[in-house]
Tab-separated table of C-alpha atoms in Angstrom:
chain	number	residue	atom	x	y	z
G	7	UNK	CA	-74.690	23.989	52.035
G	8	UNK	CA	-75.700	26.199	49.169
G	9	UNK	CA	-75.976	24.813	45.962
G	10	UNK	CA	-74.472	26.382	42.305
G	11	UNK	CA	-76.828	29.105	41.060
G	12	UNK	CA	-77.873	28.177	37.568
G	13	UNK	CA	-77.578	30.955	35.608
G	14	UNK	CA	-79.937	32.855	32.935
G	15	UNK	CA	-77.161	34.664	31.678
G	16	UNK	CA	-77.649	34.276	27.192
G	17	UNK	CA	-81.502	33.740	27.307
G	18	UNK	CA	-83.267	36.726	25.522
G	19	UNK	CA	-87.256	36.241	24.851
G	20	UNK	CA	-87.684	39.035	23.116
G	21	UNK	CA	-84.273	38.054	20.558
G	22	UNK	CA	-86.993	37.521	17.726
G	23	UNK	CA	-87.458	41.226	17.277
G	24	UNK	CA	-84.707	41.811	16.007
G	25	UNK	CA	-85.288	40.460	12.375
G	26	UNK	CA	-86.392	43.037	11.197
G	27	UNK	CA	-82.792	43.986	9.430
G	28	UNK	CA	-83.177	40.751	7.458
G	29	UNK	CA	-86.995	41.558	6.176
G	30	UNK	CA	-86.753	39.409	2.472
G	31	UNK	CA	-86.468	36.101	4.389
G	32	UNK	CA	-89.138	37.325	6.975
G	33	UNK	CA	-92.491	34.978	5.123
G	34	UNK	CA	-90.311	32.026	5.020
G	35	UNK	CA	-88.941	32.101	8.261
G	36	UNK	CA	-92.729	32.600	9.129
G	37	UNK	CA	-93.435	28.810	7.775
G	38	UNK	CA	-93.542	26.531	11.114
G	39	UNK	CA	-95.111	23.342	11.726
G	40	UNK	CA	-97.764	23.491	13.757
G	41	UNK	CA	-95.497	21.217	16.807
G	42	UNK	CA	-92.232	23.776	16.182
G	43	UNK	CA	-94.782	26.509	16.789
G	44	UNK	CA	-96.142	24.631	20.486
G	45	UNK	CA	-92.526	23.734	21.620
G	46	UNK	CA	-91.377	27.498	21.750
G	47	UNK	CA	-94.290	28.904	24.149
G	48	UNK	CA	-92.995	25.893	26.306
G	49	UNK	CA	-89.018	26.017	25.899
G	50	UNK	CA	-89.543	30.018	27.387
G	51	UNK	CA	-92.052	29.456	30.012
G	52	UNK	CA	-89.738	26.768	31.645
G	53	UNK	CA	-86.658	29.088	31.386
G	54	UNK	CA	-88.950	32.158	32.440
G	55	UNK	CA	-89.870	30.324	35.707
G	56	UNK	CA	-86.199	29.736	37.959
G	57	UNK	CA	-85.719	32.793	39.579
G	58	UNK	CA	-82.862	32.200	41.865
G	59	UNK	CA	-82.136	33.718	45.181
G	60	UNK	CA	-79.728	33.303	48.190
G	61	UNK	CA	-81.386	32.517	51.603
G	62	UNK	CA	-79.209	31.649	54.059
G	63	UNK	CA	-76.246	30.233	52.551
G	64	UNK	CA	-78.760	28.060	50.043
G	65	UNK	CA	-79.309	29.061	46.745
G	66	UNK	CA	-84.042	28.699	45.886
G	67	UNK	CA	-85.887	29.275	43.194
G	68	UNK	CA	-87.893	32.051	44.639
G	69	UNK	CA	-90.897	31.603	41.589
G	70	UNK	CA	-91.351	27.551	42.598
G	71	UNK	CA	-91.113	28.239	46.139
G	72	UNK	CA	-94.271	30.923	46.192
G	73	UNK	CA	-95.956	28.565	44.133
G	74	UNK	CA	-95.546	25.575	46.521
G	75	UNK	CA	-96.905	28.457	48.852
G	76	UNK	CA	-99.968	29.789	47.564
G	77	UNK	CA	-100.416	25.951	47.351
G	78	UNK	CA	-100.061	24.763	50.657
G	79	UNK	CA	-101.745	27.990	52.337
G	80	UNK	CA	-105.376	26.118	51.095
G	81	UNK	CA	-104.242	22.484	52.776
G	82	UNK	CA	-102.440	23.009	56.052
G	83	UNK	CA	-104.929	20.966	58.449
G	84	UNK	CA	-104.894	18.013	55.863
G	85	UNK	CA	-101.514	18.283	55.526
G	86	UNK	CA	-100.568	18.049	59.166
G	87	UNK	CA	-103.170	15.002	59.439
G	88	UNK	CA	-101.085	13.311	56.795
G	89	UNK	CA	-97.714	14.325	58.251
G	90	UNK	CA	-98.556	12.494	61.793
G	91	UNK	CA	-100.112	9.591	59.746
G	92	UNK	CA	-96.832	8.979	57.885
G	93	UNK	CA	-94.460	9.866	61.174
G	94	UNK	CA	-96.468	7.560	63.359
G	95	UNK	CA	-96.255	5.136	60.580
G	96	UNK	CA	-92.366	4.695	60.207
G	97	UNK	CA	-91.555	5.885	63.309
G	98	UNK	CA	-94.057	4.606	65.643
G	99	UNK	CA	-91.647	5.217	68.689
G	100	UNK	CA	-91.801	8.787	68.762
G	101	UNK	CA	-95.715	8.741	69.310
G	102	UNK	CA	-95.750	9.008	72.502
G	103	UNK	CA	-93.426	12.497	72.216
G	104	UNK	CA	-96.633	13.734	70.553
G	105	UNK	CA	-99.393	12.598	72.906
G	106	UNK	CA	-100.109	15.701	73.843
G	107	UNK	CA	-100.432	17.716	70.024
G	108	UNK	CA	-103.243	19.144	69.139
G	109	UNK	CA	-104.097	18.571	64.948
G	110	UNK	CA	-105.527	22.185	64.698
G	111	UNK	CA	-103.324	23.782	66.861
G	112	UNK	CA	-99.873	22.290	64.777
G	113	UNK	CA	-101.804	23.269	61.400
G	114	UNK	CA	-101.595	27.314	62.720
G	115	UNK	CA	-98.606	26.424	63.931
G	116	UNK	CA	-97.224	25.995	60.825
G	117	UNK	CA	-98.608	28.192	58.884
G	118	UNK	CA	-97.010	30.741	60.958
G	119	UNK	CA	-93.687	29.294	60.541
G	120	UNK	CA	-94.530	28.974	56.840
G	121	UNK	CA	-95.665	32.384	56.206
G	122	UNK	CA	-92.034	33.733	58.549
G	123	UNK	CA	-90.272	31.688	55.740
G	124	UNK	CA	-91.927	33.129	52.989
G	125	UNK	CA	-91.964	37.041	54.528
G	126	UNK	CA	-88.540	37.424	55.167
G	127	UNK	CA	-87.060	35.423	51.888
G	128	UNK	CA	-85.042	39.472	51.734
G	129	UNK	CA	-84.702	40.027	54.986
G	130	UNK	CA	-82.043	37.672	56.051
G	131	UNK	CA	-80.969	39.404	59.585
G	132	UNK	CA	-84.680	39.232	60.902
G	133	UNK	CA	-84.929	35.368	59.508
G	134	UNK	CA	-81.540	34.433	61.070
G	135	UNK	CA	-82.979	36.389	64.808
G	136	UNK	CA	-86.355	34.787	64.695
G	137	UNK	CA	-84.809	30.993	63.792
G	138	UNK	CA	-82.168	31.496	66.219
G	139	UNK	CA	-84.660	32.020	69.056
G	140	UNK	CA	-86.960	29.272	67.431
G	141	UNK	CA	-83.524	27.013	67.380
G	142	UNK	CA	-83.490	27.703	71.658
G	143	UNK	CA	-86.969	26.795	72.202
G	144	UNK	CA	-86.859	23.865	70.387
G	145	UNK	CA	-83.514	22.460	71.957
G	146	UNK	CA	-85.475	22.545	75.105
G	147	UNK	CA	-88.369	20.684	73.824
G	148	UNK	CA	-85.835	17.994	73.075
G	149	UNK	CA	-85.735	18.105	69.427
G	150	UNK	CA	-82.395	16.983	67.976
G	151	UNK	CA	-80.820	17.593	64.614
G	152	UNK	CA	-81.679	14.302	63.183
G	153	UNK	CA	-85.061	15.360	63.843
G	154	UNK	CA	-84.979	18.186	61.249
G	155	UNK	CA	-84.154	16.305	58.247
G	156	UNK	CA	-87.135	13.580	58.527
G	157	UNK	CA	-90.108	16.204	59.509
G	158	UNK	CA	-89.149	18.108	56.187
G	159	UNK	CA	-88.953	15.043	53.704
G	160	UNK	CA	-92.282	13.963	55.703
G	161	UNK	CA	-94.029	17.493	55.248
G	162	UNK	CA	-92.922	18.428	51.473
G	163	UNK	CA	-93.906	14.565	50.876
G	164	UNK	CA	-97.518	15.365	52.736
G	165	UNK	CA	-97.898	18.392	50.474
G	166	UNK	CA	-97.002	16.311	47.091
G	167	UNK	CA	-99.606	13.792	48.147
G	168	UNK	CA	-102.483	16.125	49.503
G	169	UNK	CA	-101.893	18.746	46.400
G	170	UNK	CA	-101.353	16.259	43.566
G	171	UNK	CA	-99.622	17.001	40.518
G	172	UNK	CA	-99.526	21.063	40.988
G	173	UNK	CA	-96.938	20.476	43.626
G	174	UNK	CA	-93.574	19.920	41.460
G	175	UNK	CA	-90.482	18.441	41.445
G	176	UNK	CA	-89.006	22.117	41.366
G	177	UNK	CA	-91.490	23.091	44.255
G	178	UNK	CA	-90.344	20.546	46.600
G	179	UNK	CA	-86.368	21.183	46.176
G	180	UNK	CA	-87.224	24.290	46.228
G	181	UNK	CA	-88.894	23.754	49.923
G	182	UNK	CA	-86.180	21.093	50.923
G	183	UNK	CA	-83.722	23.659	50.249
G	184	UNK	CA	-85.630	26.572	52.422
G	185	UNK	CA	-86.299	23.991	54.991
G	186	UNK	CA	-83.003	22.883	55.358
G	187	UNK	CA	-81.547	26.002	55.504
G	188	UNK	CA	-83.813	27.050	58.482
G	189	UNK	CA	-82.758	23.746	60.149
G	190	UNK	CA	-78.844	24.359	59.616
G	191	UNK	CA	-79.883	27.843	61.369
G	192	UNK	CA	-81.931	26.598	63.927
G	193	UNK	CA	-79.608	24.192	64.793
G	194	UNK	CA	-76.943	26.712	64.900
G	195	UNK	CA	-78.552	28.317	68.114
G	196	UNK	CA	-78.221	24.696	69.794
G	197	UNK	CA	-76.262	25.437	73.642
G	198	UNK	CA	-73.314	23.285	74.282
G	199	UNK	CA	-73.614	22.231	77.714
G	200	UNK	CA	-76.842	19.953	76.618
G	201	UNK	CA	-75.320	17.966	74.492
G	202	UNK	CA	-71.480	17.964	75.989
G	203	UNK	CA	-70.782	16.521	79.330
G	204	UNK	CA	-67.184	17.759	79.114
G	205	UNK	CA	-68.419	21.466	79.868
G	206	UNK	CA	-70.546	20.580	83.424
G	207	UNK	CA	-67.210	18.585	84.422
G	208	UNK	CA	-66.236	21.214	86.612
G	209	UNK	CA	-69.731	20.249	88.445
G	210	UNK	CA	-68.606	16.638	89.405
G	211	UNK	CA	-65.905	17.466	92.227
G	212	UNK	CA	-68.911	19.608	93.850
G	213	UNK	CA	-71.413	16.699	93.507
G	214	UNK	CA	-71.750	14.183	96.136
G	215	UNK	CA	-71.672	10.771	94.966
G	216	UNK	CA	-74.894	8.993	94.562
G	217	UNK	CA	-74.162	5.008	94.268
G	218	UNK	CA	-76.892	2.461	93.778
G	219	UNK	CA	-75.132	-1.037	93.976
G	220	UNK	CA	-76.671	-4.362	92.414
G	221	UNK	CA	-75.103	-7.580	91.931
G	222	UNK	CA	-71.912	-6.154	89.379
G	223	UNK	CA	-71.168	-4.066	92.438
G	224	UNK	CA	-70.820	-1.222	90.411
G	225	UNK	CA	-72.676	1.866	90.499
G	226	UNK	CA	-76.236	2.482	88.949
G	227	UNK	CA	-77.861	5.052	86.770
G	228	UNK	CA	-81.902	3.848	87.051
G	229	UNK	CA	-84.230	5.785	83.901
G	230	UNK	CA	-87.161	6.334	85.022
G	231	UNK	CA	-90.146	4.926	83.174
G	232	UNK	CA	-90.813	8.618	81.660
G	233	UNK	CA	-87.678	10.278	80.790
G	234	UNK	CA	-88.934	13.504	79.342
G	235	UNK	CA	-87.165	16.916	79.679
G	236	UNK	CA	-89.113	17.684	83.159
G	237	UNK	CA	-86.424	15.062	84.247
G	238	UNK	CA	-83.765	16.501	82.135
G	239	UNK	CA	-82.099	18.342	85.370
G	240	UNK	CA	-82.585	15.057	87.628
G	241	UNK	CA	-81.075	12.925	85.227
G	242	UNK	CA	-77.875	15.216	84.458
G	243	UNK	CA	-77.038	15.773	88.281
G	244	UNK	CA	-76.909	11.599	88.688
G	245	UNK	CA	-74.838	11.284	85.830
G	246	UNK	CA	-72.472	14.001	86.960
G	247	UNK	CA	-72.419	11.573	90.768
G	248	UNK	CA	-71.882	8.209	89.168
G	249	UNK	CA	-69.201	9.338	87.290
G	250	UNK	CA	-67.527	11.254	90.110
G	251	UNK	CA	-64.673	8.536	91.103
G	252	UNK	CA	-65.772	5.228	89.145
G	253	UNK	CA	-64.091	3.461	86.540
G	254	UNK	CA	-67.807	1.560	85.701
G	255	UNK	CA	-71.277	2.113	85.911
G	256	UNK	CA	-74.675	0.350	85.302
G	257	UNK	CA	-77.279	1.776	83.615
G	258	UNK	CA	-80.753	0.118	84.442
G	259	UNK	CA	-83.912	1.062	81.476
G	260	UNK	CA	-85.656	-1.965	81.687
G	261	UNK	CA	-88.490	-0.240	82.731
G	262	UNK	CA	-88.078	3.140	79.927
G	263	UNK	CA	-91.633	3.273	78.450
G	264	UNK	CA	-90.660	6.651	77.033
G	265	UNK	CA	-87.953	8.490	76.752
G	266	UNK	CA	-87.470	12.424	74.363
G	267	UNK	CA	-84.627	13.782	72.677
G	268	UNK	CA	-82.907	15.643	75.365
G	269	UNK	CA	-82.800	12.698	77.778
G	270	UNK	CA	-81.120	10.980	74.459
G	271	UNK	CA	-78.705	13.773	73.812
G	272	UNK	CA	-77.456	13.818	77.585
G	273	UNK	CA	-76.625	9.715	77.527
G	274	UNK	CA	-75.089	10.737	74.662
G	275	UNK	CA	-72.799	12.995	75.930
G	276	UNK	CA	-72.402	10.402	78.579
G	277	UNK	CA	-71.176	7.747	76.601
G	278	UNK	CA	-68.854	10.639	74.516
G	279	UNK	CA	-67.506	11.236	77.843
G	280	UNK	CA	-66.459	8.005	78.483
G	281	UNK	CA	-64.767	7.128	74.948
G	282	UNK	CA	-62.439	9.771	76.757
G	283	UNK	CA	-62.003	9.025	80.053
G	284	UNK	CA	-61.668	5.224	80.006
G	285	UNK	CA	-65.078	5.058	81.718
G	286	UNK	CA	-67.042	2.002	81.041
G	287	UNK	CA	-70.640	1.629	80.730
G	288	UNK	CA	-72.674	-1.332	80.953
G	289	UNK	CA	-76.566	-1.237	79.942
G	290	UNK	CA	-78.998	-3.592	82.066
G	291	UNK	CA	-82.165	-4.802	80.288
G	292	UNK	CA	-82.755	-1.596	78.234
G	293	UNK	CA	-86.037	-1.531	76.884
G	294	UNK	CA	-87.344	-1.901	73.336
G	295	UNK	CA	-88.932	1.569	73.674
G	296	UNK	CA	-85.241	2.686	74.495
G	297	UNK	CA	-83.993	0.849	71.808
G	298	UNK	CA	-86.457	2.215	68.762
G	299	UNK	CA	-85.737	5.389	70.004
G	300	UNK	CA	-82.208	5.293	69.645
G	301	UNK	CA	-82.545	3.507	66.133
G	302	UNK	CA	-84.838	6.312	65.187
G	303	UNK	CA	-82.293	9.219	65.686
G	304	UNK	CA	-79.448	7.503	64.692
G	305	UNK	CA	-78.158	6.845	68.234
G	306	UNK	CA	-77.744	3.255	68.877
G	307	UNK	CA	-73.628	3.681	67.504
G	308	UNK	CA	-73.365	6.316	70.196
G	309	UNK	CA	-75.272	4.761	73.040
G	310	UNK	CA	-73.841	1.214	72.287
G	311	UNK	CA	-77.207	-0.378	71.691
G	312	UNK	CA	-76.924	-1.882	68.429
């Protein structure tokens, strides 16, 4: 949401010029202490700097933000070091999500998505085209919105810490604001039928039903013990079976050892999808991995695991 542009309008620096009309007062007016004569150099540098611009929706100061830049350009690979240091450090869950990153590889990573940012501040069609397709990619990656907010408190806090004092209060709202605008835009690309069961219904009259049975007698969704988005597919098909004709279902993740966003987002949708169809869902044994997970990204409401 964009914030209220503060505006410059009434500040003139060059307003002391104009005394020559009054020329008899001129060597008085000319008397300043020595701390009046610091304070003004200040009071106009710090009004010269905010120089606001619309990106997005968001209103940035443009100044701060290609400060924070030239900044951060010199510190990416310590930056990123940090940033998994902290993640892994309050979130320790979502390590194994990251098993396979490479330090050096993330650190050109982002500078590319940096430098995008920063290129097309005035070029708001080719930022919105190039974030939407970014937004696509990383829905199927299993990133979810609640992702977004966290990795950009985590970087601009990474940057504060690696860069020291020269990295601002105004530099980091002015990044918070940037990043969240990409997010909002990125998030904006997101499909429906990933996160909404109600749009594959049409699927479950075609889909035979698959029914495990333990001792509840009802049917059984098992998680496998690495639900990642290569078993995105697999898992949506015996969702779309169990609930084909049952008024209850099991699900079995005693054994979850890891588990991504998009196999979150699609028991999501699952448990949506029966708030509204008077479907009830029992959990059996779900794991502690499954648990943290859910805590992490806000899910355990949803999914019932709280």
């Amino acid at each position: 949401m964009a914030r209220e542009k503060k505006s410059m309008i009434g500040f003139d620096p060059l307003a002391w010029l104009d005394d020559s009309s009054d020329s008899k007062s001129a060597p008085e007016d000319n008397k300043e202490t020595p701390a009046a004569a610091k304070k003004k150099p200040a009071e106009k540098q710090k009004k010269d700097t905010a120089n606001m611009i619309m990106v997005l929706g968001h209103s940035i100061d443009e100044t701060a933000l290609l400060k924070g830049y030239g900044l951060a350009t010199d510190v990416l690979e310590e930056t990123v070091v940090d940033f998994y240091d902290e993640l892994f450090t309050r979130y320790p869950a979502v390590k194994p999500l990251f098993e396979n990153t490479e330090e050096k590889a993330q650190a050109g990573k982002l500078a590319a998505a940096l430098k995008l940012l920063v290129d097309n501040l005035h070029n708001e069609d080719a930022l919105k085209a190039t974030l939407t397709v970014m937004g696509e990619r990383h829905q199927g990656y299993g990133a979810l919105p609640d992702h977004y907010p966290v990795v950009a408190e985590l970087l601009i806090a990474s940057f504060k810490k690696i860069i020291g004092r020269s990295w601002t209060k105004a530099i980091s709202a002015a990044w918070m604001e940037l990043l969240v605008a990409g997010a909002e835009t990125m998030c904006a690309a997101y499909k429906d039928e990933i996160v909404e069961v109600e749009s594959v219904e049409p699927e479950i009259q075609e889909t035979e039903s698959v029914e495990t049975l333990v001792d509840s007698g009802h049917p059984v969704l098992h998680l496998n013990s690495i639900q990642d988005i290569s078993k995105s597919q697999a898992l949506k098909h015996d969702m779309l079976a169990l609930i084909n004709d049952n008024d209850e279902i099991d699900i079995h993740a005693s054994e979850v050892e890891r588990i991504d966003g998009s196999a979150l987002q699609l028991l999501c949708a699952l448990f949506n999808y029966a708030h509204q169809n008077n479907l009830v869902i029992n959990w059996i044994n779900p794991s502690d991995i499954l648990k943290e997970s859910a805590q992490i990204l806000g899910m355990q409401q949803i999914l019932e695991l709280q």
